Tab-separated table of C-alpha atoms in Angstrom:
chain	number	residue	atom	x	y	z
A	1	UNK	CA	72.558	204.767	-27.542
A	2	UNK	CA	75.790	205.055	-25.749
A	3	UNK	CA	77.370	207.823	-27.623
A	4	UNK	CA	74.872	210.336	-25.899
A	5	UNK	CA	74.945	209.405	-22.671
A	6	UNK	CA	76.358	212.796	-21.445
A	7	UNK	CA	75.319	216.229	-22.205
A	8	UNK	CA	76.647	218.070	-25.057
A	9	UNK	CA	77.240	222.174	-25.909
A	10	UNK	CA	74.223	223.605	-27.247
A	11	UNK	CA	74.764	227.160	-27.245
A	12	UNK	CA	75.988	229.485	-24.334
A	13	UNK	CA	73.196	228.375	-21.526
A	14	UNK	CA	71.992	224.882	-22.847
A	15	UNK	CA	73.575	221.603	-23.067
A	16	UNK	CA	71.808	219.383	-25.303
A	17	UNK	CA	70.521	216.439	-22.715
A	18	UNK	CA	71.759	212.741	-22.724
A	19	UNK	CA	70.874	210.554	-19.894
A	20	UNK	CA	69.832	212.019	-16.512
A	21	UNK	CA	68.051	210.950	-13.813
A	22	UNK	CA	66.724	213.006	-10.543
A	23	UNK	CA	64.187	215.293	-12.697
A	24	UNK	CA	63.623	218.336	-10.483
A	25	UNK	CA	61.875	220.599	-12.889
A	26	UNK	CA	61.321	220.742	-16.597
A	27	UNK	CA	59.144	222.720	-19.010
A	28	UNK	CA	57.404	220.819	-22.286
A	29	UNK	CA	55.550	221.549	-25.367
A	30	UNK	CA	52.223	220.465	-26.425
A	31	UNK	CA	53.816	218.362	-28.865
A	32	UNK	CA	55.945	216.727	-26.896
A	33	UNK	CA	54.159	216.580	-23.766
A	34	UNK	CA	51.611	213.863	-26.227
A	35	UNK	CA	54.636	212.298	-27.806
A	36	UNK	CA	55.399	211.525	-23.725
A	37	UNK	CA	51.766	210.497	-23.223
A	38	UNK	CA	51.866	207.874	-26.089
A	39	UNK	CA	55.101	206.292	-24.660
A	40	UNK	CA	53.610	206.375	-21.521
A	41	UNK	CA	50.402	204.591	-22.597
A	42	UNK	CA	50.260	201.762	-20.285
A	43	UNK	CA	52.064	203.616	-17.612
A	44	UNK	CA	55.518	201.676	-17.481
A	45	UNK	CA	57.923	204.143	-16.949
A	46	UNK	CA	58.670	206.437	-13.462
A	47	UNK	CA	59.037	209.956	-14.550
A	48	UNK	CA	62.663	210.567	-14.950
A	49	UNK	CA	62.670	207.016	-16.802
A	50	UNK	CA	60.108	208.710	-19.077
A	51	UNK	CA	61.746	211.144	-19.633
A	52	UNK	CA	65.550	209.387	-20.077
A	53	UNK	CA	64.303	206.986	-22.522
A	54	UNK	CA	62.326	209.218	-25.006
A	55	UNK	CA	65.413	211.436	-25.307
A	56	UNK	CA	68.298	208.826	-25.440
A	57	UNK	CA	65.866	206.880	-27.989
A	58	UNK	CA	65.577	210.256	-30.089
A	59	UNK	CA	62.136	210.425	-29.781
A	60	UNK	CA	61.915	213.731	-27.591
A	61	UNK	CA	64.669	216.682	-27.317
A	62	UNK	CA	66.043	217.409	-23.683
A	63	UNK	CA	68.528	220.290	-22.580
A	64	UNK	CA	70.228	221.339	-19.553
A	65	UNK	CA	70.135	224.476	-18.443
A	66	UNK	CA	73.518	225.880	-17.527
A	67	UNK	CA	73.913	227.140	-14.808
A	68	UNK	CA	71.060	225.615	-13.312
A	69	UNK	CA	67.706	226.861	-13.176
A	70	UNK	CA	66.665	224.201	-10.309
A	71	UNK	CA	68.032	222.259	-8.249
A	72	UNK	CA	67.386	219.513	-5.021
A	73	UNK	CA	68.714	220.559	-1.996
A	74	UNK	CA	68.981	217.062	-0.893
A	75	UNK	CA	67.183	213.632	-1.510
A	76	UNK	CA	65.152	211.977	0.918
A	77	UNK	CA	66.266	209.029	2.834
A	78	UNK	CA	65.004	208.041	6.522
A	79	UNK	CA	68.179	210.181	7.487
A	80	UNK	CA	66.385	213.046	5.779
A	81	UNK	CA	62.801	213.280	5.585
A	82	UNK	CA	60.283	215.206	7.159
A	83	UNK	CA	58.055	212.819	7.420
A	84	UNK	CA	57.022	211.251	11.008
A	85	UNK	CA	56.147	207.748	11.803
C-alpha cells in the first residue's frame, strides 16, 4: 500500500491517483459509484476516506486532473467561516 501513495503520470492531463484527501469535486461511473456503495455499506468511512481507501486498496481507479479542474479556495476554520454564532 505504500508504494502508491503519490500520484503517478498517466498521460498528458491525468495523474493516476494515490492517496489524497480534501475531495473537492470528482466525477464516477455507474460501476464504480456501486463498488463505493458496497464499501460504504454500514456507512464507516467520511467521503474522502471513501474514496482514499477504495483506490489505495485497488478496488476503484482515481486520477488527478492536471492542471486542476477544481480547486478550494480555502478551508474552513473559525478564522474562516461564514457562518455566525
Amino acid at each position: 500500500m505504500v508504494s502508491n501513495l503519490l500520484p503517478k503520470p498517466f498521460s498528458k492531463h491525468l495523474k493516476k491517483a494515490g492517496f489524497h484527501d480534501c475531495t473537492h469535486a470528482y466525477a464516477v461511473t455507474l460501476e464504480g459509484a456501486k463498488k463505493l456503495v458496497k464499501s460504504q455499506t454500514p456507512i464507516v468511512y467520511r467521503a474522502d476516506d471513501l474514496l482514499s481507501v477504495n483506490v489505495m486498496k485497488g478496488e476503484l481507479k482515481g486520477f488527478v486532473t492536471e492542471p486542476k479542474f477544481f480547486d478550494q479556495l480555502d478551508f474552513h476554520t473559525a478564522e474562516t467561516s461564514k457562518i455566525k454564532s
